[in-house]
CSV table of C-alpha atoms in Angstrom, one decimal:
chain,number,residue,atom,x,y,z
A,1,MET,CA,-17.1,-18.4,32.5
A,2,ALA,CA,-20.6,-17.4,33.5
A,3,GLY,CA,-19.0,-14.2,35.0
A,4,SER,CA,-17.7,-13.1,31.6
A,5,ALA,CA,-21.0,-14.0,29.9
A,6,LEU,CA,-22.8,-11.8,32.4
A,7,ARG,CA,-20.4,-8.9,32.0
A,8,ARG,CA,-20.9,-9.1,28.2
A,9,LEU,CA,-24.7,-9.4,28.4
A,10,MET,CA,-24.8,-6.3,30.7
A,11,ALA,CA,-22.7,-4.4,28.1
A,12,GLU,CA,-25.0,-5.4,25.3
A,13,TYR,CA,-28.1,-4.4,27.3
A,14,LYS,CA,-26.5,-1.0,28.0
A,15,GLN,CA,-25.6,-0.6,24.3
A,16,LEU,CA,-29.2,-1.6,23.2
A,17,THR,CA,-30.7,0.8,25.7
A,18,LEU,CA,-28.5,3.8,24.7
A,19,ASN,CA,-28.7,3.2,21.0
A,20,PRO,CA,-31.9,1.2,20.3
A,21,PRO,CA,-32.1,0.1,16.7
A,22,GLU,CA,-35.4,1.0,15.0
A,23,GLY,CA,-38.2,-1.4,15.6
A,24,ILE,CA,-36.5,-3.4,18.3
A,25,ILE,CA,-36.7,-3.5,22.0
A,26,ALA,CA,-34.8,-6.1,24.0
A,27,GLY,CA,-33.6,-6.8,27.5
A,28,PRO,CA,-33.4,-9.3,30.3
A,29,LYS,CA,-36.7,-10.6,31.7
A,30,ASN,CA,-35.7,-9.5,35.2
A,31,GLU,CA,-32.5,-8.3,36.8
A,32,GLU,CA,-32.0,-11.6,38.6
A,33,ASN,CA,-31.4,-13.5,35.5
A,34,PHE,CA,-29.5,-11.9,32.6
A,35,PHE,CA,-29.5,-15.2,30.6
A,36,GLU,CA,-33.2,-15.0,29.6
A,37,TRP,CA,-34.2,-12.0,27.5
A,38,GLU,CA,-37.4,-10.8,26.1
A,39,ALA,CA,-37.6,-8.9,22.8
A,40,LEU,CA,-40.3,-7.1,20.9
A,41,ILE,CA,-39.8,-6.9,17.1
A,42,ILE,CA,-41.9,-4.5,15.0
A,43,GLY,CA,-42.8,-6.0,11.6
A,44,PRO,CA,-40.9,-4.1,9.0
A,45,GLU,CA,-42.6,-1.5,6.9
A,46,GLY,CA,-43.7,-2.4,3.4
A,47,THR,CA,-43.9,-6.1,4.2
A,48,CYS,CA,-46.8,-8.3,5.1
A,49,PHE,CA,-45.7,-8.3,8.7
A,50,GLU,CA,-45.8,-4.5,8.9
A,51,GLY,CA,-47.0,-3.0,12.1
A,52,GLY,CA,-47.1,-6.2,14.1
A,53,VAL,CA,-45.4,-6.3,17.5
A,54,PHE,CA,-43.9,-9.8,17.8
A,55,PRO,CA,-42.7,-11.0,21.2
A,56,ALA,CA,-39.8,-13.4,21.4
A,57,LYS,CA,-37.4,-14.8,24.0
A,58,LEU,CA,-33.7,-15.2,23.8
A,59,THR,CA,-31.9,-17.8,25.9
A,60,PHE,CA,-28.1,-17.4,26.4
A,61,PRO,CA,-25.7,-20.3,27.1
A,62,PRO,CA,-23.2,-20.0,30.0
A,63,ASP,CA,-20.3,-19.6,27.5
A,64,TYR,CA,-22.0,-16.8,25.6
A,65,PRO,CA,-20.6,-15.1,23.4
A,66,LEU,CA,-18.4,-18.0,22.4
A,67,SER,CA,-21.6,-19.9,21.5
A,68,PRO,CA,-24.8,-18.2,20.2
A,69,PRO,CA,-28.1,-17.8,22.1
A,70,LYS,CA,-31.3,-19.4,21.0
A,71,MET,CA,-34.3,-17.4,19.9
A,72,GLN,CA,-38.0,-18.3,19.9
A,73,PHE,CA,-41.1,-16.3,19.1
A,74,THR,CA,-43.7,-16.5,21.9
A,75,CYS,CA,-46.6,-15.5,19.7
A,76,ASP,CA,-48.1,-17.4,16.8
A,77,MET,CA,-45.9,-17.2,13.7
A,78,PHE,CA,-46.1,-18.4,10.2
A,79,HIS,CA,-42.9,-18.0,8.3
A,80,PRO,CA,-40.5,-20.2,6.3
A,81,ASN,CA,-37.6,-19.7,8.7
A,82,ILE,CA,-39.5,-20.1,12.0
A,83,TYR,CA,-40.4,-23.6,13.3
A,84,SER,CA,-44.0,-24.1,14.3
A,85,ASP,CA,-43.0,-23.9,17.9
A,86,GLY,CA,-41.6,-20.4,17.3
A,87,ARG,CA,-37.9,-21.2,17.2
A,88,VAL,CA,-36.0,-19.0,14.8
A,89,CYS,CA,-33.7,-20.7,12.3
A,90,ILE,CA,-31.3,-18.3,10.6
A,91,SER,CA,-27.6,-18.6,9.9
A,92,ILE,CA,-26.4,-16.1,12.4
A,93,LEU,CA,-27.7,-18.3,15.2
A,94,HIS,CA,-25.4,-21.1,14.1
A,95,ALA,CA,-21.7,-21.5,14.2
A,96,PRO,CA,-20.2,-22.4,10.8
A,97,GLY,CA,-20.3,-26.1,10.2
A,98,ASP,CA,-23.2,-26.4,12.6
A,99,ASP,CA,-26.0,-25.9,10.1
A,100,PRO,CA,-28.7,-28.5,9.8
A,101,MET,CA,-30.3,-26.3,7.2
A,102,GLY,CA,-27.3,-26.1,4.9
A,103,TYR,CA,-27.1,-22.3,4.7
A,104,GLU,CA,-25.3,-20.8,1.8
A,105,SER,CA,-21.6,-20.3,2.4
A,106,SER,CA,-21.8,-16.5,2.3
A,107,ALA,CA,-24.4,-16.3,5.0
A,108,GLU,CA,-23.5,-14.5,8.2
A,109,ARG,CA,-22.5,-16.9,11.1
A,110,TRP,CA,-22.2,-16.7,14.8
A,111,SER,CA,-18.9,-15.6,16.3
A,112,PRO,CA,-17.9,-13.9,19.6
A,113,VAL,CA,-17.9,-10.5,17.9
A,114,GLN,CA,-21.5,-10.8,16.8
A,115,SER,CA,-24.2,-9.4,19.1
A,116,VAL,CA,-27.8,-9.5,20.2
A,117,GLU,CA,-28.3,-6.4,18.1
A,118,LYS,CA,-26.9,-8.1,15.0
A,119,ILE,CA,-29.2,-11.1,15.6
A,120,LEU,CA,-32.3,-9.0,16.0
A,121,LEU,CA,-31.5,-7.0,12.9
A,122,SER,CA,-31.1,-10.2,11.0
A,123,VAL,CA,-34.5,-11.4,12.3
A,124,VAL,CA,-36.1,-8.1,11.0
A,125,SER,CA,-34.5,-8.8,7.5
A,126,MET,CA,-35.7,-12.3,7.7
A,127,LEU,CA,-39.3,-11.1,8.3
A,128,ALA,CA,-39.0,-8.8,5.3
A,129,GLU,CA,-37.3,-11.4,3.1
A,130,PRO,CA,-37.9,-15.0,4.0
A,131,ASN,CA,-35.3,-17.5,2.8
A,132,ASP,CA,-37.5,-20.3,1.3
A,133,GLU,CA,-34.4,-22.5,0.7
A,134,SER,CA,-34.1,-23.3,4.4
A,135,GLY,CA,-37.5,-24.6,5.3
A,136,ALA,CA,-37.9,-24.6,9.0
A,137,ASN,CA,-41.6,-24.4,8.3
A,138,VAL,CA,-42.1,-26.2,5.0
A,139,ASP,CA,-45.8,-25.3,4.6
A,140,ALA,CA,-44.9,-21.6,5.0
A,141,ALA,CA,-42.1,-21.9,2.6
A,142,LYS,CA,-44.3,-23.5,0.0
A,143,MET,CA,-47.0,-21.0,0.5
A,144,TRP,CA,-44.5,-18.1,0.3
A,145,ARG,CA,-43.4,-19.4,-3.1
A,146,GLU,CA,-46.7,-20.5,-4.6
A,147,ASN,CA,-49.5,-18.4,-3.0
A,148,ARG,CA,-48.1,-15.1,-1.9
A,149,GLU,CA,-51.6,-13.7,-1.5
A,150,GLU,CA,-52.7,-16.3,1.0
A,151,PHE,CA,-49.4,-16.0,2.8
A,152,SER,CA,-49.9,-12.2,3.2
A,153,ARG,CA,-53.4,-12.8,4.5
A,154,ILE,CA,-52.2,-15.1,7.2
A,155,ALA,CA,-49.4,-12.7,8.0
A,156,GLU,CA,-51.8,-9.8,8.3
A,157,ASN,CA,-54.0,-11.8,10.7
A,158,LEU,CA,-50.9,-12.6,12.8
A,159,VAL,CA,-50.1,-8.9,12.9
A,160,ARG,CA,-53.7,-8.2,14.0
A,161,LYS,CA,-53.5,-10.8,16.6
A,162,THR,CA,-50.4,-9.2,18.2
A,163,LEU,CA,-52.2,-5.9,18.3
A,164,GLY,CA,-55.5,-7.4,19.6
A,165,ILE,CA,-57.4,-6.3,16.5
A,166,PRO,CA,-60.2,-8.6,15.1
A,167,GLN,CA,-59.1,-11.0,12.4
A,168,LEU,CA,-59.8,-10.6,8.7
A,169,LEU,CA,-62.0,-13.3,7.4
A,170,GLY,CA,-60.8,-15.5,4.6
B,1,MET,CA,-56.4,-17.5,12.7
B,2,GLY,CA,-57.9,-20.8,11.5
B,3,ASP,CA,-55.3,-21.1,8.8
B,4,VAL,CA,-52.3,-20.8,11.0
B,5,GLY,CA,-53.7,-23.2,13.6
B,6,GLN,CA,-54.2,-25.7,10.8
B,7,SER,CA,-50.7,-25.4,9.4
B,8,THR,CA,-49.1,-25.7,12.8
B,9,ALA,CA,-51.2,-28.8,13.7
B,10,ASN,CA,-50.5,-30.3,10.3
B,11,THR,CA,-46.7,-30.5,11.0
B,12,SER,CA,-45.3,-32.1,7.8
B,13,ASN,CA,-42.9,-35.0,7.8
B,14,LYS,CA,-40.2,-32.9,6.3
B,15,GLU,CA,-40.3,-30.5,9.3
B,16,MET,CA,-40.1,-33.5,11.6
B,17,THR,CA,-37.0,-34.6,9.7
B,18,SER,CA,-35.2,-31.3,10.1
B,19,ASN,CA,-36.0,-31.2,13.8
B,20,GLN,CA,-34.5,-34.7,13.9
B,21,ASP,CA,-31.4,-33.6,12.0
B,22,GLU,CA,-30.9,-30.9,14.6
B,23,LEU,CA,-31.2,-33.4,17.4
B,24,ILE,CA,-28.7,-35.8,15.8
B,25,LEU,CA,-26.3,-32.9,15.2
B,26,ALA,CA,-26.7,-31.8,18.8
B,27,GLN,CA,-26.0,-35.3,20.1
B,28,GLN,CA,-22.9,-35.6,17.8
B,29,ARG,CA,-21.6,-32.3,19.2
B,30,GLN,CA,-22.2,-33.6,22.7
B,31,ILE,CA,-20.2,-36.7,22.1
B,32,GLU,CA,-17.3,-34.8,20.5
B,33,LYS,CA,-17.3,-32.4,23.4
B,34,GLU,CA,-17.1,-35.2,25.9
B,35,ILE,CA,-14.2,-36.8,24.2
B,36,SER,CA,-12.3,-33.6,23.8
B,37,GLU,CA,-12.9,-32.4,27.3
B,38,SER,CA,-11.2,-35.6,28.7
B,39,ILE,CA,-7.9,-34.1,27.3
B,40,PRO,CA,-6.3,-31.1,29.1
B,41,LEU,CA,-6.4,-27.7,27.2
B,42,VAL,CA,-2.6,-27.7,27.3
B,43,GLY,CA,-0.8,-30.8,28.6
B,44,GLU,CA,2.4,-31.3,30.7
B,45,LEU,CA,5.7,-31.8,28.9
B,46,GLU,CA,6.2,-35.4,27.7
B,47,PRO,CA,8.8,-37.1,25.6
B,48,VAL,CA,8.2,-37.1,21.8
B,49,THR,CA,8.6,-40.9,21.9
B,50,SER,CA,5.4,-41.2,23.9
B,51,LEU,CA,3.7,-40.8,20.5
B,52,SER,CA,4.8,-44.4,19.6
B,53,SER,CA,2.2,-45.9,21.8
B,54,GLU,CA,-0.5,-44.4,19.6
B,55,TYR,CA,0.8,-46.1,16.5
B,56,SER,CA,1.9,-49.6,17.6
B,57,GLY,CA,2.0,-51.8,14.5
B,58,ASP,CA,1.9,-48.8,12.1
B,59,ASP,CA,5.3,-48.8,10.5
B,60,ILE,CA,4.9,-45.6,8.5
B,61,TYR,CA,4.0,-43.6,11.6
B,62,LEU,CA,6.5,-45.3,13.9
B,63,ALA,CA,9.3,-44.4,11.5
B,64,LYS,CA,8.2,-40.8,11.5
B,65,VAL,CA,8.0,-40.7,15.3
B,66,ASN,CA,11.6,-41.9,15.4
B,67,ASP,CA,12.6,-39.2,12.9
B,68,LEU,CA,10.7,-36.6,15.0
B,69,ALA,CA,12.4,-37.8,18.2
B,70,ALA,CA,15.7,-37.3,16.6
B,71,LYS,CA,14.9,-33.6,16.1
B,72,TYR,CA,12.8,-32.8,19.1
B,73,SER,CA,13.0,-34.0,22.7
B,74,SER,CA,9.6,-33.2,24.1
B,75,MET,CA,6.1,-32.0,23.4
B,76,ARG,CA,2.9,-30.7,24.9
B,77,ARG,CA,-0.4,-32.0,23.7
B,78,THR,CA,-3.4,-29.7,23.3
B,79,ARG,CA,-7.1,-30.4,23.4
B,80,PRO,CA,-8.4,-31.2,19.9
B,81,ASP,CA,-11.4,-28.8,19.9
B,82,GLY,CA,-10.7,-26.9,16.7
B,83,ASN,CA,-8.9,-24.2,18.7
B,84,CYS,CA,-5.7,-26.2,19.0
B,85,PHE,CA,-3.5,-24.1,16.6
B,86,PHE,CA,-4.5,-20.8,18.3
B,87,ARG,CA,-4.1,-22.2,21.8
B,88,ALA,CA,-0.8,-24.0,21.0
B,89,PHE,CA,0.7,-21.0,19.2
B,90,THR,CA,-0.2,-18.4,21.9
B,91,TYR,CA,1.0,-20.7,24.7
B,92,ALA,CA,4.3,-21.5,22.9
B,93,THR,CA,4.9,-17.9,22.0
B,94,LEU,CA,4.4,-16.6,25.5
B,95,GLU,CA,6.3,-19.5,27.1
B,96,ARG,CA,9.4,-18.5,25.0
B,97,LEU,CA,9.0,-14.8,25.6
B,98,LEU,CA,9.0,-15.3,29.4
B,99,GLY,CA,12.7,-16.1,29.1
B,100,ASN,CA,13.4,-12.8,27.4
B,101,LYS,CA,12.2,-9.7,29.3
B,102,GLU,CA,13.1,-7.3,26.5
B,103,GLU,CA,11.2,-9.2,23.8
B,104,PHE,CA,8.3,-9.7,26.2
B,105,ASN,CA,8.0,-6.0,26.8
B,106,SER,CA,7.9,-5.1,23.1
B,107,PHE,CA,5.3,-7.9,22.7
B,108,TYR,CA,3.3,-6.3,25.5
B,109,LYS,CA,3.4,-2.9,23.9
B,110,LEU,CA,2.2,-4.3,20.6
B,111,ALA,CA,-0.7,-6.1,22.4
B,112,GLU,CA,-1.6,-2.9,24.3
B,113,ASN,CA,-2.1,-1.0,21.1
B,114,SER,CA,-3.9,-3.8,19.3
B,115,LYS,CA,-7.5,-2.9,20.4
B,116,ASN,CA,-7.3,0.4,18.5
B,117,VAL,CA,-6.2,-1.4,15.4
B,118,LEU,CA,-9.2,-3.7,15.7
B,119,VAL,CA,-11.6,-0.8,16.3
B,120,GLU,CA,-10.2,1.0,13.3
B,121,LEU,CA,-10.9,-2.0,11.2
B,122,GLY,CA,-14.6,-1.8,12.2
B,123,PHE,CA,-14.9,-4.3,15.1
B,124,GLN,CA,-17.5,-3.0,17.5
B,125,GLN,CA,-15.7,-2.0,20.7
B,126,PHE,CA,-18.1,-3.5,23.2
B,127,THR,CA,-17.8,-6.9,21.6
B,128,LEU,CA,-13.9,-6.8,21.9
B,129,GLU,CA,-13.5,-5.4,25.3
B,130,ASP,CA,-13.7,-8.5,27.4
B,131,PHE,CA,-11.3,-10.5,25.2
B,132,TYR,CA,-8.8,-7.6,25.1
B,133,ASP,CA,-9.0,-7.1,28.8
B,134,THR,CA,-8.5,-10.8,29.5
B,135,TYR,CA,-5.5,-10.9,27.1
B,136,MET,CA,-3.9,-7.9,28.7
B,137,ASP,CA,-4.7,-9.2,32.2
B,138,VAL,CA,-2.9,-12.4,31.5
B,139,LEU,CA,0.1,-10.7,30.0
B,140,LYS,CA,0.3,-8.4,33.0
B,141,ARG,CA,0.1,-11.2,35.5
B,142,LEU,CA,3.0,-12.9,33.7
B,143,ALA,CA,5.0,-9.7,33.5
B,144,ASP,CA,4.7,-9.2,37.2
B,145,ILE,CA,6.4,-12.5,38.0
B,146,ASP,CA,10.2,-12.2,38.2
B,147,ASN,CA,11.2,-15.8,38.4
B,148,VAL,CA,10.9,-17.4,34.9
B,149,ASP,CA,9.9,-20.9,36.2
B,150,ASP,CA,7.1,-19.4,38.4
B,151,ALA,CA,5.9,-17.4,35.4
B,152,ARG,CA,5.8,-20.5,33.2
B,153,ARG,CA,3.9,-22.3,35.9
B,154,GLU,CA,1.4,-19.4,36.0
B,155,LEU,CA,1.1,-19.6,32.2
B,156,HIS,CA,0.3,-23.3,32.4
B,157,THR,CA,-2.3,-22.7,35.0
B,158,VAL,CA,-4.0,-19.9,33.2
B,159,PHE,CA,-4.1,-21.8,29.9
B,160,ASN,CA,-5.8,-24.7,31.6
B,161,GLU,CA,-8.5,-22.5,33.0
B,162,GLN,CA,-11.2,-22.7,30.4
B,163,GLY,CA,-12.5,-19.1,30.8
B,164,TYR,CA,-9.0,-17.5,30.4
B,165,SER,CA,-7.8,-19.9,27.9
B,166,ASP,CA,-10.7,-19.6,25.5
B,167,TYR,CA,-10.7,-15.8,25.8
B,168,MET,CA,-7.0,-15.8,24.8
B,169,VAL,CA,-7.9,-18.0,21.8
B,170,VAL,CA,-10.7,-15.6,20.8
B,171,TYR,CA,-8.4,-12.6,21.0
B,172,LEU,CA,-5.7,-14.3,18.8
B,173,ARG,CA,-8.5,-15.2,16.4
B,174,LEU,CA,-9.4,-11.5,16.2
B,175,LEU,CA,-5.8,-10.4,15.8
B,176,THR,CA,-5.5,-12.9,13.0
B,177,SER,CA,-8.7,-11.7,11.4
B,178,ALA,CA,-7.4,-8.1,11.6
B,179,GLN,CA,-4.1,-9.1,10.0
B,180,LEU,CA,-5.9,-10.8,7.1
B,181,GLN,CA,-8.1,-7.8,6.5
B,182,LYS,CA,-5.2,-5.4,6.7
B,183,GLU,CA,-3.4,-7.2,4.0
B,184,LYS,CA,-6.4,-8.4,2.1
B,185,ASP,CA,-4.9,-8.0,-1.3
B,186,PHE,CA,-2.1,-10.4,-0.5
B,187,TYR,CA,-4.3,-13.0,1.3
B,188,SER,CA,-7.2,-13.0,-1.2
B,189,CYS,CA,-5.1,-15.2,-3.5
B,190,PHE,CA,-5.2,-17.9,-0.9
B,191,ILE,CA,-9.0,-18.0,-0.5
B,192,GLU,CA,-10.9,-20.3,-2.8
B,193,GLY,CA,-14.2,-19.5,-4.4
B,194,GLU,CA,-16.1,-16.2,-4.4
B,195,ARG,CA,-15.6,-15.3,-0.8
B,196,THR,CA,-14.0,-11.9,0.2
B,197,VAL,CA,-11.3,-11.8,2.8
B,198,ALA,CA,-13.8,-10.3,5.2
B,199,ASP,CA,-16.3,-13.1,4.6
B,200,PHE,CA,-13.6,-15.6,5.1
B,201,CYS,CA,-12.6,-14.0,8.5
B,202,HIS,CA,-16.2,-13.9,9.7
B,203,GLN,CA,-16.8,-17.6,8.8
B,204,GLU,CA,-13.4,-19.3,9.2
B,205,VAL,CA,-11.3,-17.2,11.6
B,206,GLU,CA,-13.5,-15.4,14.2
B,207,PRO,CA,-15.8,-18.2,15.2
B,208,MET,CA,-14.5,-20.5,18.0
B,209,TYR,CA,-13.8,-24.2,17.3
B,210,LYS,CA,-13.1,-23.6,13.6
B,211,ASP,CA,-10.0,-25.5,12.5
B,212,SER,CA,-7.0,-23.6,11.2
B,213,ASP,CA,-5.3,-23.8,7.8
B,214,HIS,CA,-2.1,-22.5,6.3
B,215,ILE,CA,-3.6,-19.1,5.8
B,216,HIS,CA,-4.6,-18.7,9.5
B,217,ILE,CA,-1.0,-19.6,10.5
B,218,MET,CA,0.6,-17.2,8.1
B,219,ALA,CA,-1.6,-14.3,9.4
B,220,ALA,CA,-1.3,-15.3,13.0
B,221,CYS,CA,2.6,-15.4,12.7
B,222,SER,CA,2.5,-12.0,11.1
B,223,ALA,CA,0.1,-10.6,13.8
B,224,LEU,CA,2.4,-11.7,16.6
B,225,ASN,CA,5.6,-11.1,14.7
B,226,THR,CA,6.7,-14.7,15.3
B,227,GLY,CA,8.1,-17.4,13.0
B,228,VAL,CA,6.8,-20.9,13.3
B,229,ARG,CA,8.1,-24.3,12.1
B,230,VAL,CA,5.4,-26.9,11.5
B,231,LEU,CA,6.4,-30.5,11.3
B,232,TYR,CA,3.9,-32.6,9.3
B,233,MET,CA,3.3,-36.1,10.3
B,234,ASP,CA,0.9,-38.1,8.1
B,235,ARG,CA,0.6,-41.3,6.1
B,236,GLY,CA,2.5,-39.8,3.2
B,237,THR,CA,5.5,-41.9,1.8
B,238,GLY,CA,8.9,-41.7,3.3
B,239,ASN,CA,10.3,-42.2,6.8
B,240,ILE,CA,10.8,-38.5,7.4
B,241,VAL,CA,8.5,-35.8,8.8
B,242,THR,CA,8.4,-32.8,6.5
B,243,GLN,CA,8.8,-29.4,7.8
B,244,HIS,CA,7.6,-26.0,6.7
B,245,ASP,CA,8.6,-22.5,8.1
B,246,LEU,CA,6.1,-19.7,8.2
B,247,PRO,CA,6.7,-17.1,7.0
B,248,GLU,CA,9.1,-18.7,4.6
B,249,GLY,CA,12.7,-18.1,5.3
B,250,CYS,CA,12.1,-17.0,8.9
B,251,THR,CA,14.1,-18.2,12.0
B,252,PRO,CA,11.3,-20.1,13.7
B,253,THR,CA,10.9,-19.7,17.5
B,254,VAL,CA,7.8,-21.8,17.9
B,255,HIS,CA,7.7,-25.4,16.7
B,256,LEU,CA,4.4,-27.2,16.2
B,257,LEU,CA,3.6,-30.8,15.3
B,258,TYR,CA,0.7,-31.2,12.8
B,259,ARG,CA,-1.1,-34.5,12.5
B,260,PRO,CA,-4.2,-34.4,10.3
B,261,SER,CA,-6.5,-31.6,11.7
B,262,HIS,CA,-4.5,-31.2,14.9
B,263,TYR,CA,-1.6,-29.2,16.3
B,264,ASP,CA,0.6,-29.9,19.4
B,265,ILE,CA,3.7,-28.0,20.7
B,266,LEU,CA,7.2,-29.3,20.1
B,267,TYR,CA,10.4,-28.5,22.0
B,268,VAL,CA,13.9,-28.9,20.7
């Protein structure tokens, strides 16, 4: 089983290296272990996360791609769909029926023909358009709904932090 | 950064609850997994009457087991992991084909060509490759064995090796999805709600461990060009198991027993 997972992960790595989607870099941490990846996601243009370079890690199960990987940002994040410990909570990371957040039925789910690339593209859209219905971070969801200005200020400081630029003051 | 620090430290109760929900869900999954893994992926042949022991004292079911035993001699149980229809159907189809070289060869040709059909439908090639290769590898291994009994033993071994068995299931799920999408005008009538056929495939057909319905069976039959008879055994009135042929009016070559949310293989 792990042999098939490894073969698939190598194919995905090759695919991502040959045709990298805009704003995304991802690959195994080291060549010894293909089941732990690091990713860098550039905050999408025209959003409050614009220009940030957000590091995350992906952890793949031994039966990948039958089951989805887990994804966790390793930098500070403040976003309705990211837990305070950085874990990403979006529908594509869950199999159907396995959704503690009660995603809408039309949302994209994990299946063996999804890919790392599809996950990362979904995460980029999630940064651009938070889903405040599924509150992995309830405070962030509330602020996104009720005080967009403050949300943007926090997001901009997170961007600055990833770039090592001094913070804006409140 | 002060703001972010504060909000993370100030983890609200609701967030704790959703973390808790996830933990409970994970534990539930674990328990289900342990139960299901105690049952082989595809079992040995056993007499249909062995079902009686599951229903002692239950007159409705016992009458139906008797009726079933009058029509079928034996059965193979499959693991109840949500993949049972796909696993049972592929196993039973191949098991029958092993007795007929000519039919096996035309099945093989159809399978060989199927990857192109999937790619044309928009599946990304690198996501298909391993499933297709495993499927063809198994078919080839079976084709290379001349003695039918040896080939059937090999089939049984392969279907009880999780890696091979699950990849066979995935590939049949993809072929079923492709069939649904190719004939989406027809199948859209069977899908409730606002979902398109493609959405339905992504959510209900392609993911592993998702249970199968009538619509999955119709499409899978059509994809493998095989007719199936399903015998329904439930708490409904009467002493007789009802049967249904898919596609309607076909001469069924695969026989499956359905008990609420589970399929096993039947033998005449």
